[in-house]
XYZ file of C-alpha atoms in Angstrom:
514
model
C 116.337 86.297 104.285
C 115.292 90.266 103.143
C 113.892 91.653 105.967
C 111.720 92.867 103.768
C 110.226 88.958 102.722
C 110.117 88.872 106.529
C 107.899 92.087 107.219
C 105.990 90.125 104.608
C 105.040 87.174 105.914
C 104.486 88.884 109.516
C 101.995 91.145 108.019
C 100.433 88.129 106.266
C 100.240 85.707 109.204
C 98.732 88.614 110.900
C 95.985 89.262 108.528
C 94.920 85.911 108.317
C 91.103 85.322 110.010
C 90.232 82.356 112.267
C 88.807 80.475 109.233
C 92.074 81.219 106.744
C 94.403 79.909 109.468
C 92.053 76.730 110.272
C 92.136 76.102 107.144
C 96.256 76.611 106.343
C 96.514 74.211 108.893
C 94.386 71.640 107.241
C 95.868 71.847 103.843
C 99.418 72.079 105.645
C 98.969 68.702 107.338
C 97.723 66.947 103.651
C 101.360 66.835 102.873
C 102.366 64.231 105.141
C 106.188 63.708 106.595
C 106.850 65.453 109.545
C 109.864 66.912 107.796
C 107.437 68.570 105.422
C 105.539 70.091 107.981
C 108.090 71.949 110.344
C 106.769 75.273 108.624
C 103.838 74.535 110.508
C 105.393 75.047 113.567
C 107.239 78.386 112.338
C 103.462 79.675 111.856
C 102.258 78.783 114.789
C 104.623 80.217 116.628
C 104.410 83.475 114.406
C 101.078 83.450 114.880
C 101.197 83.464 119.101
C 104.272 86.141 119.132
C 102.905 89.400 120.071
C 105.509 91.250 118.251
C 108.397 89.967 115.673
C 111.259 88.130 117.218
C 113.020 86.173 115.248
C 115.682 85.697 117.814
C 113.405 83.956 120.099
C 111.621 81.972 117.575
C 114.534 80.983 115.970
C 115.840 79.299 119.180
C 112.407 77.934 119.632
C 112.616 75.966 116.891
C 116.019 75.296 117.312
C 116.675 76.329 113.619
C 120.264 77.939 112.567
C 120.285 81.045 110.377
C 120.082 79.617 107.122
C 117.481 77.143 108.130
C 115.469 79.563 109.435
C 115.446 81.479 106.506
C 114.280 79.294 104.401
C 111.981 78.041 106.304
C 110.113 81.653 106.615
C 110.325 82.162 102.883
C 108.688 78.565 102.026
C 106.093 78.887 104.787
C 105.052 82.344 102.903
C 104.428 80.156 99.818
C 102.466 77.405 101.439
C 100.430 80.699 103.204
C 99.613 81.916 99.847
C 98.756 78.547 98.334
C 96.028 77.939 100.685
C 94.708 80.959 100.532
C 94.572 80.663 96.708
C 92.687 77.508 96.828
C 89.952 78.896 99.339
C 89.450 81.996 97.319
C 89.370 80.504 93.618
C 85.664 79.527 94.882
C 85.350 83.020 95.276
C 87.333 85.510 92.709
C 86.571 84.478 89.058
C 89.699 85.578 87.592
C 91.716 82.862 89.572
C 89.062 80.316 88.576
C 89.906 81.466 85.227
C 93.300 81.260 85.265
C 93.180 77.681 87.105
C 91.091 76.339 84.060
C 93.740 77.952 81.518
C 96.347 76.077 83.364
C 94.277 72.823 83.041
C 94.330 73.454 79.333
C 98.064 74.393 79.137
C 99.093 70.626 81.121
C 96.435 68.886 78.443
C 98.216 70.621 76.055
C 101.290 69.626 76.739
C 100.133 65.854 76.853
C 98.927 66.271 73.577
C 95.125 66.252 74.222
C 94.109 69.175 71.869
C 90.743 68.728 71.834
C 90.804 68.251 75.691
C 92.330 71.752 75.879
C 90.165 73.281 73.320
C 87.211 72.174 75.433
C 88.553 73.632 78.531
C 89.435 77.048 76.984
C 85.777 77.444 75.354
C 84.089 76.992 78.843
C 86.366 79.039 79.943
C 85.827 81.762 77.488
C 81.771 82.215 78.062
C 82.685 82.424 81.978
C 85.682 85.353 81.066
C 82.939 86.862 78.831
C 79.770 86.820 80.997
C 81.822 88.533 84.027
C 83.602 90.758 81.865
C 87.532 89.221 82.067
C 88.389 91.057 78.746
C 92.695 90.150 79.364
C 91.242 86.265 80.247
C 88.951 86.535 77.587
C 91.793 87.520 74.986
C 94.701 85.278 76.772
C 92.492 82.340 76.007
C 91.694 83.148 72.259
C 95.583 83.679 71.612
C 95.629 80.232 73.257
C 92.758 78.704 71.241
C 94.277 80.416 68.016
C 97.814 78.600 68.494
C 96.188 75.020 69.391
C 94.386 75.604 66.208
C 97.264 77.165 64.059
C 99.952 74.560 65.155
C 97.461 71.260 65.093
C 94.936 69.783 62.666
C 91.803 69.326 65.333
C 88.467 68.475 64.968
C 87.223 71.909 65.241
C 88.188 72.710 61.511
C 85.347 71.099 60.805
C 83.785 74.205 62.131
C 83.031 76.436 58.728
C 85.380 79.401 58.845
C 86.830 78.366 62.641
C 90.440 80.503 62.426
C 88.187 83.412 60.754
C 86.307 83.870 63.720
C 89.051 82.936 66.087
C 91.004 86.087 64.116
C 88.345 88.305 64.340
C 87.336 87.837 67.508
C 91.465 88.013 68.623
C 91.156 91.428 66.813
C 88.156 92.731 68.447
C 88.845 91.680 71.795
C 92.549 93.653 71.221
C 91.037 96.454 70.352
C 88.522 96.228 72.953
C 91.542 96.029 76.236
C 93.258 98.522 74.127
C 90.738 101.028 74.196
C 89.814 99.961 77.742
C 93.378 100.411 78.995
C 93.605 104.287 77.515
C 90.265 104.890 79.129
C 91.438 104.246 82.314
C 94.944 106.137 81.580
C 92.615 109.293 80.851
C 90.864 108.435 84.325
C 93.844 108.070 86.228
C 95.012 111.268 83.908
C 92.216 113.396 85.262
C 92.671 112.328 88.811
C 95.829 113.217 89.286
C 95.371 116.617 87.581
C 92.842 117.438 90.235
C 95.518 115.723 93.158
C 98.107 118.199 91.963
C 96.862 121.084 90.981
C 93.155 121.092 92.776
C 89.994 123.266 91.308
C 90.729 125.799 88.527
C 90.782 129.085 89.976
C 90.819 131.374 86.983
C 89.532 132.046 83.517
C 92.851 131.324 82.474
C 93.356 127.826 84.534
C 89.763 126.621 83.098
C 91.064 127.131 79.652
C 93.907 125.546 80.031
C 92.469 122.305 82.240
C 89.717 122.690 79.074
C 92.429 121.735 76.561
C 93.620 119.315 78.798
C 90.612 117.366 78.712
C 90.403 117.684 75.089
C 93.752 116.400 74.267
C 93.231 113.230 76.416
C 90.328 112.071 74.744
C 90.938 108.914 73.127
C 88.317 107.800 70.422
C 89.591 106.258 67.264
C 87.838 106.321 64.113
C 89.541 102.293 63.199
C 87.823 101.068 66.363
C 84.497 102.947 66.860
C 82.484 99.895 65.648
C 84.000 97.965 68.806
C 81.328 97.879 71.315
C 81.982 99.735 74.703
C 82.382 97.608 77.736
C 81.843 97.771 80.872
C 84.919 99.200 82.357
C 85.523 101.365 79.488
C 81.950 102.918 80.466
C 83.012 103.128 84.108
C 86.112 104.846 83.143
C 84.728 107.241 81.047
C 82.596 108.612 83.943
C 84.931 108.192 86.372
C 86.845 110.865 84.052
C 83.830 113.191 83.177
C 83.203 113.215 87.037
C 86.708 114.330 87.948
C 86.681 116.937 85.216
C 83.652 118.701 86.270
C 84.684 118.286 89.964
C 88.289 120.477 88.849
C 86.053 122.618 87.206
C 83.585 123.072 91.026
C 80.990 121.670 88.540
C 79.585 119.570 91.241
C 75.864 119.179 89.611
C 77.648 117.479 86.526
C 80.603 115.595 88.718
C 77.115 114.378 90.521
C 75.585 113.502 87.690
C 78.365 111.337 86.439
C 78.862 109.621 89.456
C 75.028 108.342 89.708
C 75.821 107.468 85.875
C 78.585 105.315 87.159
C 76.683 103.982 89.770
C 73.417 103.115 86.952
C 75.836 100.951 85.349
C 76.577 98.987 88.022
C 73.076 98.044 88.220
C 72.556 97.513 84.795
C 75.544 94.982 85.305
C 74.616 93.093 88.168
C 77.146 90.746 88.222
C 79.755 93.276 88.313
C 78.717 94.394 91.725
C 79.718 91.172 92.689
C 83.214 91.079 90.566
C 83.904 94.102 91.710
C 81.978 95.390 95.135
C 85.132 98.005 96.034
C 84.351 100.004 92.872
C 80.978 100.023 93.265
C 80.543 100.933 96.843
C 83.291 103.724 95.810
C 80.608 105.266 92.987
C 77.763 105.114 95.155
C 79.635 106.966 98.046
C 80.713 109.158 95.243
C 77.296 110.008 94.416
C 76.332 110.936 98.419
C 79.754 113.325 98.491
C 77.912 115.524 95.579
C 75.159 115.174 97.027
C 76.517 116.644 100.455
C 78.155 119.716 98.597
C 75.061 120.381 96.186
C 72.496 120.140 99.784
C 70.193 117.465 98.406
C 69.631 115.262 101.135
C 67.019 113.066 99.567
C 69.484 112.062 96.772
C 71.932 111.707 100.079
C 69.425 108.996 101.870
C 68.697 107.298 98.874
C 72.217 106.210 97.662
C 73.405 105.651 101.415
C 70.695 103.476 102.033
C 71.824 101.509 98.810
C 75.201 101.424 100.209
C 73.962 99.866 103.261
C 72.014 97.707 102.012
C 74.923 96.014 99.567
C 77.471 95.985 102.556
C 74.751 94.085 104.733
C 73.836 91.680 101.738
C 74.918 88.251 103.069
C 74.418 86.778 99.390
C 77.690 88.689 98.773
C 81.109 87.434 99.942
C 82.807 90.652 100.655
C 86.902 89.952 101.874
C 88.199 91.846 104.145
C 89.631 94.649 102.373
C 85.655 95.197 101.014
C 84.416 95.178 104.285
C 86.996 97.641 105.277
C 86.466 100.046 102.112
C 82.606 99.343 102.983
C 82.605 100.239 106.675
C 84.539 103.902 106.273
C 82.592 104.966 103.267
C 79.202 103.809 105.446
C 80.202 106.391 108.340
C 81.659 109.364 106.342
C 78.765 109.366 104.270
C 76.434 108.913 107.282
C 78.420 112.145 108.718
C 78.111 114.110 105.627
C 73.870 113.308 106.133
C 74.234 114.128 109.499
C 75.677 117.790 108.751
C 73.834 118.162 105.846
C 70.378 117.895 108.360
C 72.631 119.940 110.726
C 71.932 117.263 113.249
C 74.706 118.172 115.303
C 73.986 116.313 118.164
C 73.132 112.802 116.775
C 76.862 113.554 114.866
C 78.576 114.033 117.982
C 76.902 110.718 119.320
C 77.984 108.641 116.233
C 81.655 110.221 116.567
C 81.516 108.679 120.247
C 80.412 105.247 118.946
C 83.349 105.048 116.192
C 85.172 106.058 118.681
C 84.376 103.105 120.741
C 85.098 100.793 117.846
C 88.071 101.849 116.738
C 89.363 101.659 120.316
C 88.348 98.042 120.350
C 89.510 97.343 117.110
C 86.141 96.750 115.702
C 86.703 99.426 112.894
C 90.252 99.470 111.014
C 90.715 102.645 108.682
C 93.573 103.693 107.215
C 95.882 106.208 109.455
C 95.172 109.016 107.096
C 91.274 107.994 106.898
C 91.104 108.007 110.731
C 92.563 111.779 110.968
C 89.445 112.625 108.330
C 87.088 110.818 111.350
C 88.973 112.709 114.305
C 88.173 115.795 112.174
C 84.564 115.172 111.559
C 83.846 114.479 115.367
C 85.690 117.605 116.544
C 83.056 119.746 113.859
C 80.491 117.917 115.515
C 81.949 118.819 119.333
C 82.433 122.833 118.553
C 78.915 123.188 116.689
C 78.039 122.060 119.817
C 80.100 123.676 122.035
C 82.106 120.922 123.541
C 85.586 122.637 122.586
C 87.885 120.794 124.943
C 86.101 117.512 123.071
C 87.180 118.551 119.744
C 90.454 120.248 120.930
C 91.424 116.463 121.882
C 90.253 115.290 118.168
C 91.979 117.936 116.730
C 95.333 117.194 118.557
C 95.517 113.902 117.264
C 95.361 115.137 114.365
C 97.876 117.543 113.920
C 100.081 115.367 115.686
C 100.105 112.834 113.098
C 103.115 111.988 111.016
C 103.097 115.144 108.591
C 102.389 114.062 104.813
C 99.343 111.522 105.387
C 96.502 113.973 105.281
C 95.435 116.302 102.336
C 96.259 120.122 102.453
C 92.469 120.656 102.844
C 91.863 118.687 105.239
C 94.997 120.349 107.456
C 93.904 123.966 106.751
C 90.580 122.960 108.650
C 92.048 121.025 111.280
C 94.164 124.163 112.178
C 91.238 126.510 111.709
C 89.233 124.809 113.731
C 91.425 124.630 116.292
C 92.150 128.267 116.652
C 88.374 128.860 116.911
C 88.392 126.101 119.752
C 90.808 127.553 121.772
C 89.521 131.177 120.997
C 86.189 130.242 122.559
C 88.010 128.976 125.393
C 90.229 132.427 125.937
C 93.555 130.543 125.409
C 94.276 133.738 122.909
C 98.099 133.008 123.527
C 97.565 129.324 121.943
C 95.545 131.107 119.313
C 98.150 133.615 118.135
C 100.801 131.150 118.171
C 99.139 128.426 115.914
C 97.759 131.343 113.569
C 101.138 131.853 112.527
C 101.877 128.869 111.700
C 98.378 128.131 110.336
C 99.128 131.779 108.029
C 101.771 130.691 106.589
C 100.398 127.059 105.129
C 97.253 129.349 103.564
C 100.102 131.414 101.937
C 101.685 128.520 100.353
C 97.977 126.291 99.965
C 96.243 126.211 96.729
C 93.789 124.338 98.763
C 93.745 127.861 100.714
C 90.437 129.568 100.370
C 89.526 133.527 101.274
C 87.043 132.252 103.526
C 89.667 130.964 105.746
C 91.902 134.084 105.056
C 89.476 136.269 106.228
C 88.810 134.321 109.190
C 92.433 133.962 110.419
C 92.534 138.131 110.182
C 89.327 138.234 112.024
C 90.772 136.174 114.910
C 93.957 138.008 114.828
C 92.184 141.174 115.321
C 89.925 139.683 117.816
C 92.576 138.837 120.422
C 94.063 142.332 120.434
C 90.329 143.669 121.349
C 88.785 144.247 124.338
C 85.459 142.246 124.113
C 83.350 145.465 124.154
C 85.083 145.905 120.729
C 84.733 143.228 118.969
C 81.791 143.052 117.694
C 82.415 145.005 114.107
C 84.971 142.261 113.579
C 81.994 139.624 113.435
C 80.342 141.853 111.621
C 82.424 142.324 108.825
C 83.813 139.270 108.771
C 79.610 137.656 108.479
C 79.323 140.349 105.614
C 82.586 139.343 103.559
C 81.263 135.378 103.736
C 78.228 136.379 102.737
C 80.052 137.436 100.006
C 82.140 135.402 99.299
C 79.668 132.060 98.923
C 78.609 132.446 95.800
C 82.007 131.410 94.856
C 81.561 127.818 94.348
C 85.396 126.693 95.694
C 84.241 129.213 98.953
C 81.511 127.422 99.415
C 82.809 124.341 99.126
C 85.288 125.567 101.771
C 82.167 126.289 103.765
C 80.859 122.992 104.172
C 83.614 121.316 105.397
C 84.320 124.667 107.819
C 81.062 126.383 108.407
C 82.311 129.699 110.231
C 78.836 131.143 110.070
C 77.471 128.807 112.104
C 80.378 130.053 114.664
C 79.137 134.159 113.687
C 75.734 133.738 114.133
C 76.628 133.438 118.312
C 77.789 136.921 117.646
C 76.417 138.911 114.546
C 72.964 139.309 115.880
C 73.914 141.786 118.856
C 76.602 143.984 116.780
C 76.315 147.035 114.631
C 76.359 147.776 111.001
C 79.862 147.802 110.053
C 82.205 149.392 107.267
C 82.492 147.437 103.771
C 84.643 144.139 104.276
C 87.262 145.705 101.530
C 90.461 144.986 104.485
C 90.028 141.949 103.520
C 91.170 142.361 100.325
């Protein structure tokens, strides 16, 4: 078997909760022969191993090679099945595509009307929870039954002209829907390779950009918008201001987004992962444009959905759920400049990630570590956030934004700098220097500080203070920048200054900085 169909089913026996396996087991032991059920013993004893051995389970079982094999790759099947049949109660789309297999086998015995009857149930559900590719699979369906076989239904005045017409508008429909989302996806990965425009010359040219991936078409502008092609469209519009550092209009379309979600109620429902996504969305723009009433408002709405018990989140919603809940309650926290009730929250994700309580992603828990070491140095607790910040840098390289490892490295020379290890912080501000050189993500703000601190360590104390000084004076500066002081929120060196600014002299202009 492909060890790769074997990290498979490890991974899926693994993420399997108390009530999926119960129930494997009780769908597993419907089929009978004890022959048929050896792949019940495979998963149980997959399920005890603490790490994978096939060796050892393999001689467990007293299985040879072959055997084995495909025994592992049918016990991934039967896995799937039963979780199929527990979450078709759930997920719409596989109830839909159950009851457009019940039509296909009454097809094929030659009950049309049967089918026809199944399909047109079927159709109201795809079209009341939005399941436009459903919704048009079952009219292609409903058109052949009809084009192949004289039914019934043709007693229906003008029955293939609607079934045509409404195969044509449904086409168009996905169609447009699927080069909406293209343009989203489009916009999104502009911004993930090139970041913010930094230049007259770079807005023009993201300006044409935008205008050259517009998709309207004059043959299908009578087709009524749907719901996804809605969301995609501000999903876009939000991106494209957010290149552009237009983060009252990127706000704007987010709560947009997040509007039609209400408006669609159902849709929360269908799809709770996009939705919690908009509304933490929303409390991200509302971090960077300081409103922290717009901030406690959608955050309490996202807390509120993830702790609705009406709703049958899986696990991968809970997951989503549960890291956009705490970054957003950081962003709050910083935006109140509540440093101390930050560092306490840091200390209780802490506890649960150590337990195993809260899952994120690798690269989500470096943007955590991060967070809590802010909180520890606006506080003072540098060793704390040196600790955080190790972890961080000592992650496998290539997981974590450029952003996000320009701070990290920052904020660990100012750590150590407080602390007098000045040898630590000229070694790491050479490295540090060169990934600002290379960095679009690279902002003056940090430029000037790295100069500042490698001036600072070649001072005697008495002398530093005009470095402070100069260095307060070119942020001030520097601010009303919008990427600066976006730079500035998630690495607030002022903060830092004001320990030292208010005791120093009146410098010379900043213009070394230059």
């Amino acid at each position: 078997m492909p060890k790769q169909i074997k990290d498979q089913l490890w991974r899926l026996i693994k993420s399997l909760n108390k009530s999926e396996k119960r129930n494997f087991k009780l769908y597993a032991n419907r089929l009978g022969a004890a022959s048929e059920r050896k792949f019940v013993s495979l998963f149980k004893a997959m399920d005890r191993a603490a790490s994978e051995d096939d060796g050892a389970i393999r001689e467990k079982l007293q299985l040879s090679a072959a055997g084995y094999s495909n025994l592992k790759r049918h016990l991934y099947q039967e896995v799937l099945t039963s979780l199929r049949l527990i979450h078709i109660t759930k997920e719409v789309d596989i109830e839909l595509r159950e009851q457009i297999d019940f039509s296909r086998i009454l097809y094929g015995k030659g009950l049309y009307l049967d089918a026809l009857r199944v399909l047109e149930r079927a159709k109201h559900r795809a079209i009341d929870h939005n399941q436009d590719l459903l919704h048009l699979e079952i009219v292609e369906f409903q058109k052949l039954i009809e084009a192949r076989h004289v039914t019934l239904s043709r007693q229906i005045v003008n029955k293939m002209d609607l079934l045509l017409n409404e195969s044509a508008m449904k086409s168009y429909s996905i169609l447009n829907t699927s080069e909406l989302l293209n343009m989203n996806i489009q916009v999104h990965g502009r911004y993930i390779e090139r970041g913010h425009v930094r230049s007259e010359e770079e807005r023009e040219e993201n300006d044409r950009f935008w205008s050259e991936i517009q998709t309207v078409r004059i043959d299908r502008e009578t087709v009524t918008s749907t719901f996804h092609q809605k969301i995609n469209r501000f999903q876009a519009a939000m991106w494209y201001h957010y290149i552009e550092l237009n983060f009252a209009e990127s706000q704007q379309a987010a709560e947009n987004a997040s509007t039609l979600f209400t408006i669609s109620r159902q849709m929360t429902v269908k799809d709770p992962d996009l939705y919690v996504r908009c509304l933490y969305y929303v409390t991200v723009f509302a971090y960077l444009n300081e409103e922290p009433k717009t901030m406690r408002r959608y955050r309490s709405r996202l807390g509120a959905f993830m702790d609705d018990e009406k709703i049958r989140f899986n696990e991968n919603s809970r997951r989503i759920g549960a890291v956009y809940r705490k970054l957003s309650r950081y962003n709050e926290l910083f935006l109140l400049k509540d440093y101390a009730a930050a560092y306490d929250f840091s200390r209780r994700i802490a506890e649960d990630y150590a337990s195993g309580a809260f899952k994120p992603a690798r690269h989500r828990w470096g943007l955590f570590l991060y967070k809590s070491a802010a909180a520890a140095f606006l506080l003072g607790k540098y060793d704390d956030a040196i600790d955080d910040l190790n972890e961080v840098i000592n992650m496998k390289t290539g997981i974590h934004r450029q952003d996000l490892m320009i701070n990290t490295r920052l904020l660990h020379a100012l750590c150590n700098y407080e602390l007098g290890h000045h040898s630590l912080v000229a070694y790491h501000l050479t490295s540090l220097s060169r990934l600002l050189r290379k960095s679009r993500e690279a902002a003056e703000v940090h430029r000037a500080t790295v100069l500042t601190l490698q001036r600072l360590i070649s001072l005697p104390v008495a002398e530093r203070g005009p470095q402070y000084l100069r260095l307060s004076q070119e942020v001030d500066r520097l601010k009303s920048d919008p990427f600066e002081a976006k730079a500035l929120m998630y690495l607030d060196v002022t903060h830092w200054l004001a320990g030292y600014t208010h005791f120093t002299a009146p410098a010379a202009a900043p213009s070394s900085f230059k």
